Coordinates of C-alpha atoms in Angstrom, one line a residue:
Chain A
E1 CA -10.6 13.7 10.3
A2 CA -12.6 10.7 8.9
G3 CA -10.5 8.2 7.1
V4 CA -11.1 6.5 3.8
A5 CA -14.4 4.6 3.8
Q6 CA -14.9 1.4 1.8
S7 CA -17.9 -0.9 1.4
P8 CA -18.7 -3.7 1.5
R9 CA -16.1 -5.1 3.9
Y10 CA -16.5 -8.7 2.5
K11 CA -18.1 -10.1 -0.7
I12 CA -18.5 -13.7 -1.9
I13 CA -19.6 -14.3 -5.4
E14 CA -19.4 -17.1 -8.0
K15 CA -17.2 -16.9 -11.0
R16 CA -18.7 -15.0 -14.0
Q17 CA -20.8 -12.9 -11.7
S18 CA -20.3 -9.2 -11.4
V19 CA -19.4 -7.1 -8.3
A20 CA -18.9 -3.5 -7.4
F21 CA -17.0 -1.8 -4.6
W22 CA -17.4 1.7 -3.3
C23 CA -14.9 4.2 -1.9
N24 CA -15.3 7.6 -0.2
P25 CA -11.9 9.3 0.2
I26 CA -10.8 11.7 2.9
S27 CA -12.5 15.0 2.4
G28 CA -10.5 17.4 0.2
H29 CA -8.2 14.7 -1.2
A30 CA -8.0 15.2 -4.9
T31 CA -6.2 11.9 -5.8
L32 CA -7.8 8.5 -5.4
Y33 CA -6.3 5.1 -6.0
W34 CA -7.5 1.5 -6.2
Y35 CA -5.1 -1.3 -5.4
Q36 CA -5.5 -5.1 -5.6
Q37 CA -3.8 -7.1 -2.9
I38 CA -3.5 -10.8 -3.5
L39 CA -2.9 -13.0 -0.4
G40 CA 0.8 -13.0 0.5
Q41 CA 1.7 -10.1 -1.8
G42 CA 2.0 -6.3 -1.6
P43 CA -0.7 -4.1 -3.0
K44 CA -0.6 -3.5 -6.8
L45 CA -2.0 -0.3 -8.2
L46 CA -5.0 -0.8 -10.6
I47 CA -6.0 2.8 -11.3
Q48 CA -5.3 6.3 -10.1
F49 CA -7.7 9.3 -10.4
Q50 CA -6.9 13.0 -10.2
N51 CA -10.2 14.6 -9.4
N52 CA -12.5 12.9 -11.9
G53 CA -9.8 12.1 -14.5
V54 CA -7.8 9.0 -14.9
V55 CA -4.0 9.5 -14.4
D56 CA -2.8 5.9 -14.6
D57 CA -4.8 2.7 -15.5
S58 CA -2.0 0.8 -17.1
Q59 CA -2.4 -2.2 -14.8
L60 CA -6.2 -2.4 -14.9
P61 CA -7.5 -5.5 -16.8
K62 CA -9.8 -3.4 -18.9
D63 CA -11.6 -6.4 -20.4
R64 CA -13.3 -7.1 -17.0
F65 CA -12.5 -4.2 -14.7
S66 CA -13.9 -0.7 -14.8
A67 CA -13.8 2.3 -12.4
E68 CA -15.2 5.7 -12.3
R69 CA -15.1 8.8 -10.2
L70 CA -17.8 10.9 -11.8
K71 CA -18.0 13.9 -9.4
G72 CA -14.4 13.8 -8.3
V73 CA -15.3 12.5 -4.9
D74 CA -16.6 8.9 -4.5
S75 CA -15.5 6.1 -6.7
T76 CA -16.7 2.7 -7.7
L77 CA -14.7 -0.2 -9.0
K78 CA -16.5 -3.0 -10.9
I79 CA -15.5 -6.4 -12.0
Q80 CA -17.6 -8.1 -14.7
P81 CA -17.3 -11.1 -15.2
A82 CA -15.3 -12.2 -12.2
K83 CA -12.6 -14.9 -12.4
L84 CA -11.1 -17.1 -9.7
E85 CA -7.9 -15.2 -9.9
D86 CA -9.7 -12.0 -8.8
S87 CA -9.9 -13.2 -5.3
A88 CA -8.1 -10.6 -3.3
V89 CA -8.5 -7.6 -1.1
Y90 CA -9.3 -4.4 -2.9
L91 CA -7.9 -1.3 -1.2
C92 CA -8.9 2.3 -1.9
A93 CA -6.5 5.1 -0.9
S94 CA -6.5 8.8 -1.2
S95 CA -3.9 11.6 -1.0
L96 CA -4.1 15.4 -0.9
S97 CA -2.6 15.6 -4.4
G98 CA -0.9 13.5 -6.9
G99 CA 2.6 14.5 -5.9
S100 CA 5.0 11.7 -5.2
N101 CA 5.9 13.0 -1.8
Q102 CA 2.2 12.8 -0.6
P103 CA 1.5 9.8 1.7
Q104 CA -1.5 7.8 0.6
H105 CA -4.1 7.0 3.3
F106 CA -5.8 3.6 2.9
G107 CA -9.2 2.3 3.8
D108 CA -9.9 -1.1 5.4
G109 CA -10.4 -2.8 2.0
T110 CA -13.0 -5.1 0.6
R111 CA -12.1 -8.8 0.8
L112 CA -13.5 -10.5 -2.3
S113 CA -13.8 -14.3 -2.6
I114 CA -14.7 -16.0 -5.9
L115 CA -16.2 -19.5 -5.7
Chain B
A1 CA 11.6 0.0 -13.7
Q2 CA 11.2 0.4 -10.0
K3 CA 11.3 -2.6 -7.7
V4 CA 11.2 -3.2 -3.9
T5 CA 12.5 -6.3 -2.3
Q6 CA 11.8 -7.4 1.3
A7 CA 13.7 -10.6 1.6
Q8 CA 12.4 -11.5 5.0
T9 CA 9.1 -13.3 4.6
E10 CA 8.4 -13.8 8.3
I11 CA 10.2 -12.9 11.5
S12 CA 9.3 -14.1 15.0
V13 CA 10.7 -12.4 18.1
V14 CA 9.9 -12.4 21.8
E15 CA 8.6 -9.3 23.4
K16 CA 11.2 -6.7 24.2
E17 CA 13.6 -7.9 21.6
D18 CA 14.8 -5.5 18.9
V19 CA 14.0 -6.4 15.3
T20 CA 15.1 -5.0 12.0
L21 CA 13.1 -5.3 8.8
D22 CA 15.1 -5.0 5.6
C23 CA 14.1 -3.2 2.4
V24 CA 16.1 -2.9 -0.8
Y25 CA 14.9 -0.9 -3.8
E26 CA 15.7 -0.3 -7.4
T27 CA 15.0 2.8 -9.4
R28 CA 16.6 4.8 -12.2
D29 CA 15.3 8.1 -10.9
T30 CA 17.5 10.4 -8.9
T31 CA 14.4 11.8 -7.1
Y32 CA 12.2 9.3 -5.4
Y33 CA 10.3 8.7 -2.2
L34 CA 10.4 5.7 0.2
F35 CA 7.6 4.7 2.5
W36 CA 6.9 2.2 5.3
Y37 CA 3.4 1.0 6.0
K38 CA 2.0 -1.3 8.7
Q39 CA -0.9 -3.7 8.0
P40 CA -2.4 -5.1 11.2
P41 CA -4.9 -8.0 11.1
S42 CA -7.7 -5.5 10.6
G43 CA -6.4 -5.0 7.0
E44 CA -5.9 -1.2 6.9
L45 CA -2.5 0.0 5.7
V46 CA -1.2 2.5 8.2
F47 CA 1.3 5.1 7.0
L48 CA 4.5 5.1 9.2
I49 CA 7.1 7.2 7.4
R50 CA 8.1 8.9 4.2
R51 CA 11.7 9.7 3.1
N52 CA 12.9 11.5 0.0
S53 CA 16.0 10.5 -1.8
F54 CA 17.9 13.6 -0.9
D55 CA 17.5 13.2 2.9
E56 CA 19.7 10.4 4.2
Q57 CA 19.4 11.4 7.8
N58 CA 18.3 8.5 10.0
E59 CA 15.0 9.1 11.8
I60 CA 13.8 8.0 15.2
S61 CA 10.2 8.1 16.3
G62 CA 9.7 6.5 19.7
R63 CA 10.5 2.9 19.4
Y64 CA 10.8 3.1 15.6
S65 CA 13.9 4.1 13.7
W66 CA 14.7 4.1 10.0
N67 CA 18.1 3.7 8.3
F68 CA 18.3 5.0 4.8
Q69 CA 21.5 4.2 2.9
K70 CA 21.6 5.3 -0.8
S71 CA 24.9 3.6 -1.3
T72 CA 23.3 0.2 -0.8
S73 CA 19.8 1.2 -1.9
S74 CA 18.4 0.2 1.4
F75 CA 15.8 1.6 3.8
N76 CA 15.7 -0.6 6.8
F77 CA 13.2 -0.3 9.7
T78 CA 14.1 -1.1 13.3
I79 CA 11.6 -1.6 16.2
T80 CA 13.3 -1.4 19.6
A81 CA 11.8 -3.3 22.6
S82 CA 9.1 -4.9 20.4
Q83 CA 5.6 -5.3 21.8
V84 CA 2.8 -7.8 21.0
V85 CA 0.9 -4.9 19.4
D86 CA 3.7 -4.6 16.8
S87 CA 2.6 -7.9 15.3
A88 CA 1.5 -7.0 11.7
V89 CA 2.7 -7.2 8.1
Y90 CA 5.1 -4.4 7.3
F91 CA 5.5 -3.1 3.7
C92 CA 8.2 -1.0 2.2
A93 CA 7.2 1.1 -0.9
L94 CA 8.7 3.3 -3.5
S95 CA 7.4 6.1 -5.6
E96 CA 9.3 7.8 -8.3
E97 CA 9.5 11.5 -9.0
Y98 CA 6.2 11.8 -11.0
G99 CA 2.8 10.3 -10.6
N100 CA 2.8 9.0 -7.0
K101 CA 2.5 5.4 -8.1
L102 CA 3.5 3.3 -5.1
V103 CA 5.3 0.1 -5.8
F104 CA 5.2 -2.2 -2.8
G105 CA 7.5 -5.0 -1.6
A106 CA 5.9 -8.3 -0.8
G107 CA 5.9 -7.5 2.9
T108 CA 7.4 -9.0 6.1
I109 CA 5.2 -10.7 8.6
L110 CA 6.3 -9.8 12.1
R111 CA 5.1 -11.9 15.0
V112 CA 5.9 -10.7 18.5
K113 CA 5.3 -13.3 21.2
S114 CA 4.7 -12.5 24.9

């Protein structure tokens, strides 16, 4: 089965610019997650969708970050305006359902560098 | 609040040595799930194993084995006869009973030299 697809693979922007990332989960997976992984740290959950509804966005900096999953399949994560501290790898993951026993399957990530 | 601690920042071994990666967790839930993921240089997180809090049996899969001890809140991972391809960052993670929110440790960098 095809894995989680993410694009772009790399992105370099200047601070205060905007950027968007795209994710296509594994077919049939109802739950989609966006994580931020800062260099040298473990991934941190930003937002979790169940179909097209938000389950958890408690750690999403809502003043600059937004995400949507309009048709319950693909998702986009946007940052506007970007800050230097947003430099990180943004990982998308999906799971069959939102149950805690479900393993999450990750994409390759988008490496974002802010100049 | 849940927390995962991987005290070993980096480990270097020579090929064919055995190596154990430590993971200690904190949670107030009685039902929870523990995971190990591997992150090779390509960046993708690869799922290795899931354990639920009621199953303390150790598990072996080829050269990999996992030791879950509730009494010490630990879920350690051993690679037997390590190989260069095992070089990666390994993450331990915890999710509590509801929500499937994974909390990751900081990761352990494993370098296997030939």
